[in-house]
C-alpha positions in Angstrom: 0.0 0.0 0.0 3.1 2.2 -0.4 3.6 3.8 3.0 0.0 4.3 4.1 -2.1 2.3 6.4 -4.8 0.1 4.9 -8.4 0.4 6.0 -10.3 -2.5 7.3 -12.1 -3.0 4.0 -8.9 -2.7 2.0 -7.1 -5.3 4.2 -9.9 -7.7 3.7 -9.8 -7.2 0.0 -6.1 -7.7 0.0 -6.4 -11.1 1.5 -9.1 -12.1 -1.1 -11.9 -11.8 1.4 -15.0 -9.7 1.0 -15.5 -7.2 4.0 -18.3 -8.0 6.3 -21.4 -5.9 5.7 -21.4 -2.9 7.9 -17.8 -3.3 9.0 -16.0 -0.2 10.2 -12.5 0.5 11.6 -12.1 -0.9 15.1 -12.6 1.3 18.1 -15.6 2.7 20.0 -18.7 3.2 17.9 -19.8 6.8 18.0 -23.4 7.9 18.0 -24.3 8.8 14.4 -26.0 12.2 14.0 -25.2 13.6 10.6 -25.2 10.8 8.0 -27.0 12.2 5.1 -29.3 10.0 2.9 -30.1 11.0 -0.7 -33.5 12.6 -1.2 -34.5 9.9 -3.7 -34.2 7.1 -1.1 -37.2 8.7 0.6 -39.0 9.9 -2.6 -38.9 6.7 -4.6 -40.7 4.4 -2.2 -43.1 7.2 -1.3 -44.0 7.8 -5.0 -44.2 4.1 -5.7 -46.6 3.2 -2.9 -48.7 6.3 -3.4 -49.0 5.5 -7.2 -50.2 2.0 -6.5 -52.7 3.2 -4.0 -54.0 5.9 -6.2 -54.2 3.8 -9.3 -56.0 1.0 -7.5 -58.5 3.5 -6.1 -58.7 5.8 -9.1 -62.5 5.8 -8.8 -62.2 8.3 -6.0 -61.4 11.0 -8.7 -64.7 10.5 -10.5 -67.3 8.9 -8.2 -69.0 10.6 -5.3 -69.0 8.9 -1.9 -70.7 10.1 1.3 -69.4 8.6 4.5 -71.4 7.2 7.4 -70.6 4.9 10.3 -67.2 5.3 11.8 -66.0 7.3 8.8 -68.9 9.6 9.4 -68.0 9.9 13.1 -64.4 10.8 12.1 -65.7 13.3 9.6 -67.6 15.1 12.4 -64.2 15.7 13.9 -62.5 16.5 10.6 -65.1 19.2 9.9 -64.1 20.7 13.3 -60.5 20.4 12.3 -61.3 22.3 9.1 -62.1 25.3 11.4 -59.0 24.8 13.6 -61.1 24.0 16.7 -60.6 20.3 17.1 -58.7 19.3 20.3 -59.6 15.7 20.7 -59.1 12.4 18.9 -61.4 9.8 17.5 -64.1 8.2 19.7 -63.8 5.0 21.6 -66.7 2.5 22.1 -65.9 2.8 25.8 -67.4 6.3 25.8 -64.4 8.6 25.6 -62.1 10.2 23.0 -58.5 9.3 22.3 -55.9 11.8 23.2 -55.3 13.9 20.1 -56.5 15.1 16.7 -53.4 14.5 14.5 -55.0 12.1 12.1 -58.0 14.3 11.7 -55.9 17.3 10.9 -54.1 15.3 8.2 -57.4 14.4 6.6 -58.7 17.9 7.0 -55.6 19.2 5.2 -56.4 16.7 2.5 -60.0 17.9 2.3 -58.8 21.5 1.9 -56.2 20.6 -0.7 -57.7 17.9 -2.8 -61.4 18.9 -2.6 -61.5 22.6 -2.2 -58.3 23.9 -3.6 -57.4 21.5 -6.4 -60.9 20.1 -7.1 -59.3 16.7 -7.8 -62.1 14.7 -6.2 -65.9 15.2 -6.1 -66.5 14.8 -2.4 -64.8 15.4 1.0 -64.5 11.7 1.9 -62.6 11.0 -1.3 -60.1 13.7 -0.2 -59.8 12.1 3.2 -58.8 8.8 1.4 -56.1 10.6 -0.6 -54.7 12.2 2.5 -54.5 8.8 4.2 -52.7 7.4 1.1 -50.1 10.2 1.4 -49.6 9.7 5.1 -49.2 5.9 4.8 -46.8 6.3 1.9 -44.8 8.6 4.0 -44.5 6.0 6.8 -43.3 3.4 4.3 -40.7 5.8 2.9 -39.5 6.6 6.4 -38.9 2.9 7.1 -37.1 2.4 3.8 -34.9 5.4 4.4 -34.0 4.3 7.9 -32.9 0.8 6.8 -31.0 2.3 3.9 -29.2 4.6 6.4 -27.7 1.5 8.1 -27.1 -0.8 5.1 -26.0 2.0 2.7 -27.1 -0.2 -0.1 -30.0 -0.3 -2.6 -30.3 -3.9 -1.6 -31.4 -2.9 1.9 -33.9 -0.4 0.6 -35.3 -2.8 -2.0 -35.8 -5.7 0.3 -37.4 -3.5 3.0 -39.9 -2.4 0.4 -40.4 -6.1 -0.6 -41.1 -7.2 3.0 -43.4 -4.3 3.8 -45.5 -4.5 0.6 -45.3 -8.3 0.5 -46.9 -8.6 3.9 -49.3 -5.8 3.3 -50.5 -7.8 0.2 -51.9 -10.3 2.7 -53.6 -7.5 4.8 -54.0 -4.6 2.2 -56.2 -2.6 4.6 -53.0 -1.7 6.5 -52.3 1.0 3.8 -55.6 1.5 2.1 -58.4 1.6 4.7 -59.5 4.7 6.6 -60.6 2.8 9.7 -58.5 3.8 12.7 -57.4 0.3 13.9 -55.7 -0.1 10.5 -54.3 3.4 10.4 -52.1 2.8 13.5 -50.2 -0.1 11.8 -47.9 1.9 9.4 -47.1 4.5 12.1 -46.3 1.7 14.7 -44.0 -0.1 12.3 -42.1 3.1 11.5 -42.0 3.9 15.2 -40.4 0.6 16.1 -37.9 0.8 13.3 -37.0 4.4 14.5 -36.7 3.1 18.1 -34.3 0.4 16.9 -32.3 2.9 14.8 -32.0 5.2 17.8 -31.2 2.4 20.2 -28.4 1.3 17.8 -26.9 4.8 18.0 -28.5 6.8 15.1 -29.5 10.1 16.7 -30.3 11.2 13.2 -33.6 9.3 13.4 -34.8 10.7 16.7 -37.1 13.1 14.9 -38.8 10.1 13.2 -39.2 8.4 16.6 -40.8 11.5 17.9 -43.1 12.1 15.0 -44.4 8.5 14.8 -44.7 8.3 18.6 -46.8 11.4 18.8 -49.1 10.2 15.9 -49.7 7.0 17.9 -50.4 8.8 21.1 -52.9 11.0 19.4 -54.5 8.0 17.8 -55.2 5.7 20.7 -54.9 5.9 24.5 -53.0 2.6 24.7 -50.0 4.3 23.1 -49.7 6.4 26.2 -48.2 3.1 27.6 -46.5 1.7 24.5 -44.6 4.8 23.4 -42.9 5.7 26.7 -42.0 2.1 27.4 -40.3 1.6 24.0 -38.7 5.0 24.1 -37.3 4.3 27.5 -35.9 0.9 26.2 -34.2 2.7 23.3 -32.8 5.3 25.7 -31.3 2.6 28.0 -29.8 0.9 24.9 -28.1 4.2 24.0 -26.9 5.2 27.4 -25.6 1.8 28.5 -22.7 1.5 26.1 -21.9 5.2 25.5 -22.6 6.7 28.9 -25.0 9.6 29.7 -22.5 12.4 28.7 -21.7 11.1 25.2 -25.4 10.3 24.7 -26.5 13.8 25.7 -23.8 15.4 23.5 -25.1 13.5 20.5 -28.8 14.0 21.2 -28.5 17.7 22.3 -26.9 18.8 19.0 -29.2 21.5 17.4 -29.8 19.4 14.3 -31.1 16.6 16.6 -33.1 18.3 19.3 -34.6 21.2 17.4 -36.8 19.0 15.2 -37.8 16.9 18.2 -38.7 20.0 20.2 -40.8 21.5 17.3 -42.6 18.3 16.6 -43.4 17.7 20.3 -44.6 21.3 20.8 -47.0 21.0 17.8 -48.4 17.7 18.8 -48.6 18.5 22.5 -50.4 21.8 22.0 -54.0 20.5 21.4 -53.7 18.0 24.2 -52.5 20.6 26.7 -55.1 23.1 25.6 -57.9 20.6 25.9 -56.7 19.6 29.4 -56.6 23.2 30.4 -60.1 23.9 29.1 -61.8 20.6 30.2 -59.6 19.1 33.0 -59.1 16.1 33.2 -60.6 15.6 29.7 -60.7 11.9 28.8 -57.6 11.1 30.8 -59.7 10.5 33.9 -61.7 8.0 31.9 -58.6 6.2 30.6 -57.5 5.6 34.2 -61.0 4.6 35.4 -61.4 2.2 32.5 -58.0 0.6 33.1 -58.9 -0.1 36.7 -62.4 -1.3 36.0 -63.7 -4.8 35.6 -64.0 -4.3 31.9 -60.3 -4.3 31.3 -58.2 -7.4 31.7 -58.9 -10.4 33.7 -57.6 -12.9 31.1 -55.7 -16.1 31.7 -52.2 -16.6 30.4 -53.3 -19.1 27.7 -55.9 -16.7 26.5 -53.3 -13.9 26.2 -50.9 -16.2 24.4 -53.5 -17.2 21.9 -54.4 -13.6 21.3 -50.8 -12.7 20.5 -50.2 -15.8 18.3 -53.2 -14.9 16.1 -51.2 -12.0 14.6 -48.4 -14.5 13.7 -50.7 -17.2 12.4 -54.4 -16.8 12.2 -55.2 -20.1 13.9 -53.9 -19.1 17.3 -55.0 -22.3 18.9 -52.7 -24.7 17.1 -49.1 -25.8 17.7 -48.3 -24.4 14.3 -49.2 -20.9 15.6 -46.9 -21.4 18.6 -44.0 -22.5 16.4 -44.2 -19.7 13.9 -42.8 -16.9 16.2 -40.3 -19.3 17.8 -38.9 -20.6 14.6 -39.0 -17.1 12.9 -37.0 -15.6 15.8 -34.5 -18.4 15.9 -33.9 -17.9 12.1 -33.6 -14.2 12.6 -31.1 -14.5 15.4 -29.1 -17.0 13.4 -28.8 -14.8 10.3 -27.9 -11.7 12.2 -25.1 -13.6 14.0 -23.8 -15.5 10.9 -24.5 -13.1 8.0 -24.5 -9.5 9.3 -21.6 -7.6 10.8 -20.6 -4.3 12.2 -23.1 -1.5 12.3 -25.8 -3.5 10.4 -25.6 -6.3 12.9 -26.1 -3.8 15.7 -29.1 -2.3 14.0 -30.7 -5.7 13.2 -30.1 -6.9 16.8 -31.7 -3.7 18.1 -34.6 -4.3 15.8 -35.1 -7.8 17.2 -34.8 -6.4 20.8 -37.3 -3.6 20.2 -39.6 -6.2 18.7 -39.3 -8.2 21.9 -40.0 -5.2 24.1 -43.1 -4.4 21.9 -44.3 -8.0 22.3 -43.9 -7.9 26.1 -45.7 -4.6 26.2 -48.5 -6.0 24.0 -48.9 -9.0 26.2 -49.3 -6.7 29.2 -51.8 -4.6 27.3 -53.8 -7.7 26.4 -53.7 -8.8 30.1 -54.9 -5.6 31.7 -56.1 -3.2 28.9 -58.3 -5.2 26.5 -61.8 -6.2 27.4 -62.6 -8.9 24.8 -59.7 -11.0 23.4 -62.0 -12.0 20.6 -61.8 -8.4 19.2 -58.6 -8.7 17.2 -59.0 -5.3 15.6 -57.9 -3.7 18.9 -54.4 -5.1 18.3 -53.9 -4.8 14.6 -50.8 -2.8 15.1 -49.1 -5.9 16.5 -48.9 -7.2 12.9 -45.6 -5.3 13.3 -44.1 -8.3 15.1 -44.0 -10.7 12.1 -43.2 -7.9 9.7 -40.1 -6.7 11.6 -38.9 -10.3 12.1 -39.2 -11.0 8.4 -37.4 -7.7 7.7 -34.4 -8.6 9.8 -34.1 -12.0 8.0 -34.5 -10.4 4.6 -31.9 -7.6 5.1 -29.3 -10.0 6.4 -29.9 -12.6 3.7 -29.7 -10.3 0.7 -26.4 -9.0 1.9 -24.8 -12.4 2.4 -24.1 -13.3 -1.3 -21.7 -11.3 -3.5 -23.1 -7.9 -4.7 -24.5 -9.0 -8.1 -26.4 -11.9 -6.7 -27.6 -10.1 -3.6 -28.8 -7.2 -5.7 -30.7 -9.5 -8.0 -32.3 -11.2 -5.0 -33.3 -7.9 -3.5 -34.6 -6.5 -6.8 -36.6 -9.6 -7.5 -38.1 -9.6 -4.1 -39.1 -6.0 -4.5 -40.8 -6.6 -7.8 -42.7 -9.5 -6.4 -43.7 -7.5 -3.3 -44.9 -4.5 -5.3 -46.8 -6.8 -7.7 -48.5 -8.7 -4.9 -49.5 -5.5 -3.2 -50.8 -3.9 -6.5 -52.8 -7.0 -7.4 -54.4 -7.6 -3.9 -58.1 -6.9 -4.0 -58.1 -5.0 -0.8 -55.5 -2.5 -2.0 -58.4 -0.6 -3.5 -60.1 1.4 -0.7 -63.3 0.0 0.6 -66.4 2.1 0.2 -68.5 0.1 2.7 -68.7 3.0 5.1 -70.4 5.2 2.5 -74.0 5.7 1.4 -75.1 7.4 -1.8 -78.6 8.1 -0.4 -77.3 10.6 2.3 -77.6 13.8 0.2 -81.2 13.0 -0.7 -82.0 12.1 2.9 -80.7 15.5 4.1 -82.6 17.4 1.4 -85.9 15.5 2.2 -85.6 16.0 5.9 -84.6 19.7 5.6 -87.7 20.3 3.3 -89.9 18.7 5.9 -88.3 20.7 8.7 -89.0 24.0 6.9 -86.2 25.9 8.3 -86.4 24.5 11.9 -83.5 22.6 13.5 -83.7 18.9 12.6 -84.0 17.0 16.0 -83.0 13.4 15.6 -83.9 10.4 17.7 -83.0 6.9 16.6 -82.8 3.2 17.4 -79.3 2.1 18.5 -78.4 0.4 15.2 -79.3 3.5 13.3 -76.2 5.4 14.6 -74.3 4.4 11.5 -76.6 6.5 9.4 -77.0 9.3 11.9 -73.2 10.2 11.8 -73.3 10.5 8.0 -76.5 12.5 8.1 -75.0 15.0 10.5 -71.9 15.5 8.4 -73.9 16.0 5.2 -76.3 18.4 7.0 -73.4 20.6 8.3 -71.7 20.7 4.9 -75.0 21.8 3.2 -76.0 24.3 5.9 -78.8 22.3 7.4 -79.1 22.6 11.2 -79.4 19.2 12.9 -78.8 17.7 16.3 -79.3 14.5 18.3 -81.7 14.6 21.2 -79.9 12.0 23.4 -76.8 13.4 25.2 -75.6 9.8 25.8 -74.2 10.0 22.2 -71.9 12.9 23.0 -68.8 10.7 22.9 -69.5 10.0 19.2 -71.5 13.0 17.9 -69.6 15.5 20.0 -71.2 18.4 21.9 -71.6 20.2 18.6 -74.5 17.9 17.6 -76.2 17.3 20.9 -79.5 19.3 21.1 -80.0 22.0 23.6 -83.4 22.2 25.4 -84.3 25.1 23.2 -83.6 23.2 20.0 -85.7 20.3 21.2 -88.5 22.6 22.1 -88.5 24.5 18.8 -87.1 22.0 16.4 -88.6 19.6 14.0 -88.5 16.0 15.3 -87.5 13.0 13.1 -86.9 9.3 13.9 -84.3 7.0 12.3 -85.8 3.5 12.4 -83.4 0.6 12.2 -83.9 -1.5 10.1 -87.3 -0.3 8.8 -90.0 2.1 9.8 -93.3 0.8 11.2 -95.9 -0.3 8.6 -98.1 2.5 7.4 -95.8 5.4 8.2 -94.5 7.8 5.6 -90.9 7.2 4.9 -88.9 10.3 4.0 -85.7 8.6 3.2 -84.2 5.1 3.1 -80.6 4.7 4.2 -78.3 1.6 4.5 -79.4 0.8 8.0 -82.5 2.7 8.7 -85.5 4.6 7.4 -86.4 8.2 8.3 -89.8 9.4 9.3 -91.2 12.6 10.8 -92.1 12.5 14.5 -90.6 11.5 17.8 -90.7 7.8 17.3 -92.4 4.6 16.1 -96.1 4.7 16.2 
C-alpha cells in the first residue's frame, strides 16, 4: 500500500476476502448524528406506494361517496379540524375520545387541498382517502430510508420495500383503509424501526421516533403506555454502552433536538389546551377504564392465543406457537452469521425492540383489553412478524456477493410490489359510504321547513346518523341529536339544547325499517327516516 495504512475494507480485499457488511474501523462506535441520505431514497418508495394506492382507487377521482358509520364519526371531527377548533381524537366505544386530533388534521388538510383547492375529487370523503394514502406512503418511505441509512445499499432499501408490501398484500387494509385500527399499523411499524435505529446509535432518526410516537399517542390511548416504554428501552440501549454524557452530547446537538422540540410542541399543544379547558378531559376516563372490571382479567393461555393470532391466524394450534419461535430463531441466526458491524447492531436492536413491543403488547392484552376476541384492537401488533421478516431479509440479501444479492433484492421488491398492487383489498373499501345521504338531508330539511332537525334513533341507526349530521353541516342544514348519551361519538356540537328540542322539527331514524303504514322520507343503508318523535 506504499507507505500508508490500509483500511479494514482494503485489508480484507487484499487477502481475497470480502469485507463484512457494515464493518468499520475498530474502536468505539460513535453515535451517528449527521449521516445524510439522498433525497431519492425517501422519494422513490413514497411515490411508488402512493402511485399503486391511487391507481387501484382511481375511482375516487370520479365517483361521489358520502361517508357514514365510523367514517362519518371521524368526519364530524374532521369538519371541526377544518375550522381549527378540534382538540380531541377519534371516539372509543368505551365512551371517551382518544388523546389527540393529529390524524383528523391530516385528513382535514387533504379535504382542503384535494377537494376545495385543487378540485381533484368530487366529495370530501374522497379527499380524506387521498390524504391517508399520502400519510401511509410517508410512513413506508421513512422505514425504507432508515434501513438504507444502516445498510448504505439499494439492496437494503429494496428488500425493505419487498417485505413491507409483500406482507401488506396479505392485509392490504394496512395501507388502504380509513378505519382507525388499520391506520395505527404503518405508524407503529415506523415507530419501532426508528426506536431500533436510535437504540443502535443513530441520533439522526430521533425526529422520526418523535413524529411517529406522537401520531400513535394522538390516535389511541393505549399508546400512552407503549410509546414511553419503547422510548425508555431505546434510551437505555443508547446510554448503556456510551454513557450519559456522550449520549447527551449527541442528542442535544441542534440538528437533533430542534426538530424533536418543534414536533413535540406542535403535537402536545391540542392535548395541553384541551386539558386546560376541560380538565381532566378523557384522561380520567382512561384511568377509570384501566382499573375497571371491563379491562383485563384474562388467563395466560388466552393472552398467548391472542398474541399468536397475529403471527398465524389459527392461534389455537401448535403451528401458531411454532411460527414466532422458529422465525425468531432464524432471525437471530442470520444476524449472527451473516450480518456484521453496524448493520448487525441495527438488526439486533430491531429484534430487541420487537421483543419489548411483544412484552408490552402482552401486558396490554392482560390488563387493557376487554374482549380478546376483538382482534382489531391489536392490529398494530402485525408489526411483530413484519419486523422479524425484515431482519431476516436484510441479512440474507447482503450475504451473497453484490451482483447476486442485488438480483435477489430487486426480484423480491418486484414480487412484493406486484402482490400489493394485485391484492383486491388494495383498493379502498367504500363500505362505510351511502349514496342516499344527500337525498335524505334534502328531504328531511324540506320537511323541517327551516327549523332545526331534531334526531332520535334506534341504537343500530347510529351508523346512518353520523353520516346525516356531516352532510347536514356541509350543506348548511341545522341538525342535532336529542340524546346526550351519544356525545362521545356525535360531540357536543351535535347534541341538542333544550331550546332546540322545544323549537325543532323531530325525526326518527328507524333501524332497520319504519313501522308499517308510516310515511318514509328517506331510506338509508341501515334505517328509514320518518317525521315525528318515534315509532307509532
